[in-house]
Structure formats: structure tokens, C-alpha cells
Amino acid sequence: MNYGRTPLDDLPSRVTICEVGPRDGLQNEPVVLPVEVKAEFVARLVDAGNTVVETTSFVHPKWVPQLADAETLLSAIEQSEGVRYPVLVPNERGLDRALDLGMRDIAVFGSATESFAQRNLNRSVDESIQMFAPVVGRAREAGLAVRGYLSMCFGDPWEGEVPVAKVVDVASRMMALGCTELSLGDTIGVATPGRVTALLDALSAAAISMEHVAVHFHDTYGQALANTLTALRRGVTTVDASAGGLGGCPYAGSATGNLATEDLLWQLAGLGIETGIDLDKMVATSVWMAERLGRPSPSRTVAALAR
Ligand code: HMG
Ligand code: MG
């Protein structure tokens, strides 16, 4: 059924979706999927038209056992022309692993708060930035694109509200390292649109261009779509989402899944915004994945279209 397209002013004509299901989604699932299933998941996402598929992490396998098969998975994937397969890399050990496999896109992942930096990276904010410096430097020298994630940009389960000035400070330090993109993480999904606007305006005032900014909303409180629309209106054109709303973060207690890609696609299609991604193929992929995980997708759009 076609329900039409009605554009709104002040929105981009095209949005790039960074599909984080295989990484942010699967890192938090209690079930560790066989590597062949993960490889098929990535292949299905690419077949659906995704051009950025965050595939796995080169972290310590004890910290995230779900992604301990990173090398085997990447060797099993036939990379398609025109598709980017970013991987998370916390330190030089991770970078070496990524370079050994010829990866072209990496992401370092910092935190705006001390509590999460300690829990996620076993380091303070300052020590994490020091750890990232040679990673970003060497990666840029080798011609790689480097995304800088910044977690807890809105609220933190141990510290509560996170001051905008603190987020801008750490964001500026991540960009000064040489990151080519900054992804703003609402790790526990507590943001609301006014706060999103305030942060984006403060980042713009600190000379961080929206061209380099992505938003990464978890949907714990059902705010991810409203927050995304707010960010698009402020000039952001890259949005992170996970197929079927998979995901969370093992080191942030109250984190649930990311914004579901299908929910985002429904909204963008209705607004006449291009993504190049086929909604029906995404729904079929999420239904398939739900069978593998033994639980239904939390995405409303998947539930509605899978009937
Ligand atoms: P550490 O224990 O402080 O590490 O962990 P270390 O440097 O002291 O090294 C200890 C051992 O780990 C050494 O081995 C290293 O070689 C090894 P040993 O000599 O004892 O045999 N090691 C590694 N092995 C494999 N790959 C590596 C690696 N690094 C060290 N890369 C570390 C520090 C950063 C490694 C650890 O804290 C870690 O792996 N953390 C990852 C946590 C994680 O992946 N969290 C989820 C992603 S973040 C997220 O989900 C948020 C996001 O979605 C945005 C949002 O929503 O806000 C991105
Ligand atoms: Mg996340």
C-alpha cells in the first residue's frame, strides 16, 4: 500500500544511514550467533541497499565475547564495491588487527562522562583520548576514515544529566585528534528534542560542522525518532540505526536497542527523503534475524509490515 509522500521544509533530500545492527545490535545479545549467520546478516543488509554497515569490533574478546569472531567474520564477508564496513577499534592493538585485514573505516569510541569511560574502556576520559591519539593518527596516515563515537552525550546512568559544555569539550578533543566524523551517542536513550537542539547548536558554535556529525539514538524511552527529526532539521544528514532495533551496550545498564532502521525508513519515506534502502528487504531481514535470536523484533514498523 502507498500512503504518499509529504515533504517538510528544513530537511535534507537524502540521508545516509549507518547500519549498526551487526555491531551494536549483536554485541548485546545473550545468544552468540554462528559466524555464518552474521555473515548472512551483513550480506542481506548490503543487498537491501545499505552502503555503511558497521560490522564488528576489534576489542578484547573477554570484554565483548559476542564479537570475538571478528577476524573470521570479516574473512567470510565478500566486500561489495561502494559499501563501507566500519569496525570499532579502541586502541593500537585493535588498529593493527583492522589493518591486517585491510579495513578502510574504523571507529574509536570515547565517553563524555568519567563513569562510562571507566566501565567501557577501563580508563579516564583523558586517558582514553591519549589511547585514541596514536590510533587516529596512524589510521589517518594510512588513508582510513575515522569515526569518533562519543557516548553519554545526554544522560549517564551513574551521573544523571550530562552538561552540554562537557560534551562539547570532549567532542572538540575527539575532532582535534583528526576524526573525520563525530557520532553523538544517546547510549541510554534519555534525550528529548530540546536537549538535542541545544547540543547541536553548541557544537556548531564550537565550529564542529553538522556535515561531520552523526546521531546515534537508543530508543529506551521511545524518543529516538523525534530526536532524529530534530537533528535532521538542524542539518545532520547521517543517522545511525540498527535493523529491527537490535542492540544496546553491555557496559551501560539501562541501554536498550538502537533506533530501528525500519522505523526510520518509514518516516524518511513519508517525508520523501532518499536513503537508497529497501524497506521490505529490511523487514524480511529483521524477521529472519528474530527467528535466529528466538525473540520478536521490537520495531513497530517490522511488526506492522510483517503481518
Ligand atoms: P584493558 O584491560 O585496560 O586492556 O582493556 P589493556 O590495554 O590493559 O590490555 C590487557 C590485555 O588485553 C592485553 O593482553 C592486551 O593485549 C589485550 P595480555 O597481554 O594481558 O594477554 N588487548 C586486546 N586484545 C584484543 N584486541 C584488542 C585489545 N586491546 C588489549 N583491541 C580495552 C582496555 C579497551 C581493550 C577494553 O576495555 C575493551 O576491549 N573495551 C571494549 C568495550 C566495548 O567494546 N564496548 C562496547 C562498544 S561502545 C558502545 O557500544 C557505545 C556506542 O554504541 C555509542 C553509544 O551508544 O553511546 C559506540
Ligand atoms: Mg550504541
Coordinates of C-alpha atoms and ligand atoms in Angstrom, one line a residue:
M1 CA 0.0 0.0 0.0
N2 CA 1.2 3.5 -0.8
Y3 CA 0.5 6.2 1.7
G4 CA 2.1 9.0 -0.2
R5 CA 5.0 11.4 0.5
T6 CA 4.6 14.8 2.1
P7 CA 7.9 16.7 2.5
L8 CA 8.6 19.2 5.2
D9 CA 10.8 22.3 5.0
D10 CA 14.2 22.5 6.5
L11 CA 15.0 18.8 5.9
P12 CA 17.7 17.2 3.7
S13 CA 16.7 15.5 0.5
R14 CA 18.9 12.5 1.3
V15 CA 20.1 10.8 4.5
T16 CA 22.9 8.3 4.9
I17 CA 22.0 5.5 7.4
C18 CA 24.9 3.9 9.2
E19 CA 23.6 0.4 9.9
V20 CA 25.0 -0.7 13.3
G21 CA 23.0 -3.9 13.8
P22 CA 25.8 -6.4 13.3
R23 CA 28.0 -4.5 15.9
D24 CA 25.8 -2.5 18.4
G25 CA 22.9 -4.9 17.9
L26 CA 24.7 -8.2 18.3
Q27 CA 27.2 -7.1 20.9
N28 CA 24.4 -7.1 23.5
E29 CA 22.5 -10.2 22.6
P30 CA 22.7 -13.1 25.1
V31 CA 22.8 -15.5 22.2
V32 CA 26.2 -15.7 20.4
L33 CA 25.3 -16.3 16.7
P34 CA 27.3 -18.6 14.5
V35 CA 29.7 -16.6 12.2
E36 CA 27.8 -17.9 9.1
V37 CA 24.6 -16.2 10.4
K38 CA 26.4 -13.0 11.0
A39 CA 27.9 -13.1 7.5
E40 CA 24.5 -13.7 6.0
F41 CA 23.1 -10.8 8.1
V42 CA 25.7 -8.4 6.7
A43 CA 25.1 -9.7 3.1
R44 CA 21.3 -9.2 3.5
L45 CA 21.9 -5.6 4.8
V46 CA 24.0 -4.8 1.8
D47 CA 21.5 -6.5 -0.6
A48 CA 18.8 -4.2 0.9
G49 CA 20.9 -1.2 -0.2
N50 CA 22.9 -0.2 2.9
T51 CA 26.2 1.4 2.0
V52 CA 27.5 1.7 5.5
V53 CA 27.4 -1.4 7.6
E54 CA 29.2 -1.3 10.9
T55 CA 30.3 -4.9 11.0
T56 CA 32.1 -5.8 14.2
S57 CA 34.7 -4.7 16.9
F58 CA 38.3 -5.3 17.4
V59 CA 38.1 -5.2 21.2
H60 CA 39.2 -7.5 23.9
P61 CA 37.3 -10.8 23.4
K62 CA 36.7 -11.1 27.1
W63 CA 35.0 -7.7 27.2
V64 CA 32.6 -8.5 24.3
P65 CA 32.5 -12.2 23.7
Q66 CA 29.7 -11.8 21.2
L67 CA 32.1 -10.2 18.7
A68 CA 35.2 -12.4 19.4
D69 CA 35.0 -13.8 15.9
A70 CA 35.8 -10.5 14.2
E71 CA 38.6 -11.9 12.1
T72 CA 36.7 -15.0 11.0
L73 CA 33.6 -12.9 10.2
L74 CA 35.5 -10.4 8.1
S75 CA 37.2 -13.1 6.2
A76 CA 33.8 -14.7 5.5
I77 CA 32.4 -11.5 4.0
E78 CA 32.8 -10.7 0.4
Q79 CA 33.0 -6.9 0.5
S80 CA 31.0 -5.1 -2.2
E81 CA 32.2 -2.1 -4.2
G82 CA 30.8 1.2 -2.9
V83 CA 29.9 -0.3 0.6
R84 CA 31.8 0.7 3.7
Y85 CA 32.3 -1.8 6.5
P86 CA 33.5 0.2 9.6
V87 CA 34.8 -1.6 12.7
L88 CA 35.3 -0.4 16.2
V89 CA 38.9 -0.1 17.4
P90 CA 39.7 1.1 20.9
N91 CA 43.5 1.0 20.8
E92 CA 46.6 0.3 18.7
R93 CA 46.1 -3.4 19.2
G94 CA 42.7 -3.1 17.7
L95 CA 44.0 -0.9 14.8
D96 CA 46.7 -3.5 14.0
R97 CA 44.0 -6.2 13.8
A98 CA 41.9 -4.0 11.5
L99 CA 44.9 -3.0 9.3
D100 CA 45.9 -6.7 8.9
L101 CA 42.6 -7.3 7.3
G102 CA 42.8 -4.2 5.0
M103 CA 39.9 -2.4 6.7
R104 CA 39.3 1.1 5.4
D105 CA 36.9 2.5 8.0
I106 CA 37.4 2.4 11.8
A107 CA 35.7 4.0 14.8
V108 CA 37.2 4.9 18.1
F109 CA 34.7 5.3 21.0
G110 CA 35.0 7.8 23.7
S111 CA 32.8 8.9 26.5
A112 CA 31.6 12.3 27.7
T113 CA 31.5 11.0 31.3
E114 CA 34.1 9.6 33.6
S115 CA 31.8 6.8 34.9
F116 CA 31.2 5.3 31.4
A117 CA 34.9 5.8 30.3
Q118 CA 36.0 3.7 33.2
R119 CA 33.4 1.0 32.7
N120 CA 33.7 0.8 28.9
L121 CA 37.4 1.4 28.4
N122 CA 39.0 0.9 31.8
R123 CA 40.3 4.4 31.6
S124 CA 39.5 8.0 32.5
V125 CA 38.3 10.4 29.7
D126 CA 41.8 11.9 29.5
E127 CA 43.5 8.5 29.3
S128 CA 41.0 7.4 26.6
I129 CA 41.9 10.4 24.5
Q130 CA 45.6 9.6 25.0
M131 CA 44.8 6.0 23.9
F132 CA 43.0 7.2 20.8
A133 CA 45.6 9.7 19.7
P134 CA 48.1 7.3 18.0
V135 CA 45.1 5.2 16.7
V136 CA 43.6 8.1 14.8
G137 CA 47.0 9.5 13.8
R138 CA 48.2 6.2 12.3
A139 CA 44.8 5.4 10.7
R140 CA 44.6 8.8 9.0
E141 CA 48.1 8.5 7.8
A142 CA 47.1 5.2 6.2
G143 CA 44.2 6.9 4.5
L144 CA 41.4 5.4 6.6
A145 CA 38.2 7.2 7.6
V146 CA 37.9 7.5 11.3
R147 CA 34.6 7.9 13.1
G148 CA 34.7 9.2 16.7
Y149 CA 31.9 8.0 18.8
L150 CA 31.0 10.0 21.9
S151 CA 28.8 8.1 24.4
M152 CA 26.6 9.6 27.1
C153 CA 26.1 12.9 25.3
F154 CA 22.7 13.4 27.1
G155 CA 22.5 11.4 30.2
D156 CA 24.5 8.8 32.1
P157 CA 23.1 6.1 34.4
W158 CA 25.6 6.9 37.1
E159 CA 25.9 10.7 36.7
G160 CA 22.5 11.8 35.5
E161 CA 22.2 14.8 33.2
V162 CA 25.5 15.4 31.3
P163 CA 26.3 19.2 30.9
V164 CA 26.3 20.3 27.3
A165 CA 29.7 22.1 27.9
K166 CA 31.3 18.8 29.0
V167 CA 30.1 17.1 25.8
V168 CA 31.3 19.9 23.6
D169 CA 34.7 19.8 25.4
V170 CA 35.2 16.0 24.8
A171 CA 33.7 16.3 21.2
S172 CA 36.2 19.0 20.3
R173 CA 39.1 16.9 21.6
M174 CA 38.0 13.9 19.6
M175 CA 37.8 16.1 16.4
A176 CA 41.2 17.7 17.2
L177 CA 42.7 14.2 17.1
G178 CA 41.7 14.0 13.5
C179 CA 38.4 12.1 13.5
T180 CA 36.6 12.6 10.2
E181 CA 33.2 12.1 11.7
L182 CA 31.6 12.5 15.2
S183 CA 28.7 10.3 16.2
L184 CA 26.8 11.6 19.2
G185 CA 25.6 8.7 21.3
D186 CA 22.5 8.7 23.4
T187 CA 23.7 5.5 24.9
I188 CA 20.8 5.0 27.3
G189 CA 18.1 6.7 25.2
V190 CA 17.2 9.6 27.6
A191 CA 17.5 12.5 25.2
T192 CA 14.5 14.7 24.1
P193 CA 14.3 17.1 21.2
G194 CA 15.1 20.4 23.1
R195 CA 18.2 18.9 24.5
V196 CA 19.3 17.6 21.1
T197 CA 18.9 21.1 19.6
A198 CA 20.9 22.6 22.5
L199 CA 23.8 20.2 21.9
L200 CA 23.8 20.6 18.2
D201 CA 23.8 24.4 18.5
A202 CA 26.6 24.3 21.0
L203 CA 28.7 22.1 18.7
S204 CA 28.1 24.4 15.8
A205 CA 29.1 27.3 17.9
A206 CA 32.3 25.4 18.7
A207 CA 33.0 25.1 14.9
I208 CA 32.0 21.5 14.6
S209 CA 30.1 21.4 11.3
M210 CA 26.9 19.3 11.1
E211 CA 28.4 17.9 7.9
H212 CA 30.7 15.8 10.1
V213 CA 28.1 15.0 12.8
A214 CA 26.0 11.8 13.0
V215 CA 23.4 10.9 15.6
H216 CA 23.2 7.6 17.4
F217 CA 20.0 7.3 19.4
H218 CA 19.0 4.4 21.5
D219 CA 15.2 4.1 21.8
T220 CA 14.8 3.2 25.5
Y221 CA 12.1 5.9 26.1
G222 CA 10.6 5.9 22.6
Q223 CA 12.3 9.3 21.8
A224 CA 14.7 8.2 19.0
L225 CA 12.6 9.2 16.0
A226 CA 11.6 12.6 17.5
N227 CA 15.2 13.2 18.3
T228 CA 16.3 12.2 14.8
L229 CA 13.8 14.5 13.1
T230 CA 15.1 17.3 15.3
A231 CA 18.7 16.6 14.3
L232 CA 17.7 16.5 10.6
R233 CA 16.1 19.9 11.0
R234 CA 19.4 21.2 12.4
G235 CA 21.4 20.0 9.4
V236 CA 22.5 16.5 10.3
T237 CA 22.4 14.0 7.4
T238 CA 23.9 10.8 8.9
V239 CA 21.8 8.7 11.2
D240 CA 22.8 5.5 13.0
A241 CA 20.2 2.8 13.2
S242 CA 20.0 -1.0 13.7
A243 CA 18.0 -3.5 11.8
G244 CA 14.9 -4.4 13.8
G245 CA 16.0 -2.2 16.7
L246 CA 18.6 -4.8 17.9
G247 CA 21.1 -3.8 20.4
G248 CA 22.2 -1.9 23.5
C249 CA 25.5 -1.7 25.2
P250 CA 26.8 -4.3 27.6
Y251 CA 28.6 -1.7 29.8
A252 CA 25.6 0.7 30.2
G253 CA 23.0 -0.8 32.5
S254 CA 19.8 0.8 31.1
A255 CA 20.7 0.8 27.4
T256 CA 18.2 -0.9 25.1
G257 CA 18.2 -1.2 21.3
N258 CA 19.1 1.4 18.8
L259 CA 16.6 3.3 16.7
A260 CA 15.2 0.6 14.4
T261 CA 16.2 1.1 10.8
E262 CA 12.7 0.2 9.6
D263 CA 11.0 2.8 11.8
L264 CA 13.5 5.4 10.5
L265 CA 12.9 4.3 6.9
W266 CA 9.1 4.6 7.3
Q267 CA 9.5 8.2 8.5
L268 CA 12.0 9.2 5.9
A269 CA 10.0 7.6 3.1
G270 CA 6.9 9.5 4.2
L271 CA 8.9 12.8 4.1
G272 CA 10.2 12.0 0.6
I273 CA 13.8 11.7 1.9
E274 CA 16.0 9.3 -0.1
T275 CA 18.2 6.6 1.6
G276 CA 18.6 4.0 -1.2
I277 CA 17.5 1.3 1.2
D278 CA 14.6 -1.1 0.5
L279 CA 12.2 -1.3 3.5
D280 CA 10.7 -4.6 2.5
K281 CA 14.1 -6.3 2.4
M282 CA 15.0 -4.8 5.8
V283 CA 11.7 -6.1 7.3
A284 CA 12.4 -9.6 5.8
T285 CA 15.9 -9.5 7.2
S286 CA 14.7 -8.5 10.7
V287 CA 12.1 -11.2 10.7
W288 CA 14.8 -13.7 9.7
M289 CA 17.1 -12.4 12.5
A290 CA 14.3 -12.5 15.1
E291 CA 13.9 -16.3 14.3
R292 CA 17.7 -16.7 14.8
L293 CA 17.6 -14.9 18.2
G294 CA 14.3 -16.5 19.3
R295 CA 12.5 -13.3 20.1
P296 CA 10.5 -10.8 18.0
S297 CA 11.9 -7.5 16.8
P298 CA 10.9 -4.5 19.0
S299 CA 10.4 -2.4 15.9
R300 CA 6.8 -1.2 15.4
T301 CA 7.3 -1.0 11.6
V302 CA 8.7 -4.5 11.4
A303 CA 5.7 -5.8 13.5
A304 CA 3.2 -3.8 11.2
L305 CA 4.7 -4.9 7.9
A306 CA 5.5 -8.5 8.8
R307 CA 1.8 -9.3 9.4
Ligands
HMG1 P1 42.3 -3.3 29.4 O1 42.1 -4.5 30.2 O2 42.6 -2.0 30.1 O3 43.4 -3.6 28.3 O4 41.0 -3.1 28.4 P2 45.0 -3.5 28.4 O5 45.5 -2.5 27.4 O6 45.5 -3.3 29.8 O7 45.4 -4.9 27.9 C1 45.0 -6.1 28.6 C2 45.1 -7.3 27.6 O8 44.1 -7.1 26.6 C3 46.4 -7.5 26.9 O9 46.5 -8.9 26.8 C4 46.1 -6.9 25.6 O10 47.0 -7.4 24.5 C5 44.7 -7.3 25.3 P3 47.6 -9.7 27.7 O11 48.9 -9.0 27.4 O12 47.1 -9.5 29.1 O13 47.4 -11.1 27.2 N1 44.1 -6.4 24.4 C6 43.4 -6.7 23.3 N2 43.1 -7.9 22.7 C7 42.5 -7.9 21.5 N3 42.0 -6.7 20.9 C8 42.3 -5.5 21.5 C9 43.0 -5.5 22.7 N4 43.4 -4.5 23.5 C10 44.0 -5.0 24.5 N5 41.9 -4.4 20.9 C11 40.1 -2.3 26.3 C12 41.0 -2.0 27.5 C13 39.9 -1.0 25.6 C14 40.9 -3.3 25.5 C15 38.8 -2.9 26.9 O14 38.3 -2.0 27.8 C16 37.8 -3.2 25.8 O15 38.0 -4.1 25.0 N6 36.7 -2.5 25.8 C17 35.7 -2.6 24.8 C18 34.3 -2.3 25.3 C19 33.3 -2.3 24.2 O16 33.5 -2.8 23.1 N7 32.1 -1.7 24.5 C20 31.0 -1.6 23.5 C21 31.3 -0.6 22.4 S1 30.9 1.1 22.9 C22 29.2 1.2 22.6 O17 28.5 0.3 22.4 C23 28.7 2.6 22.6 C24 28.3 3.1 21.2 O18 27.3 2.2 20.6 C25 27.8 4.5 21.2 C26 26.6 4.8 22.2 O19 25.6 4.1 22.1 O20 26.8 5.7 23.0 C27 29.6 3.1 20.3
MG2 MG 25.2 2.4 20.9

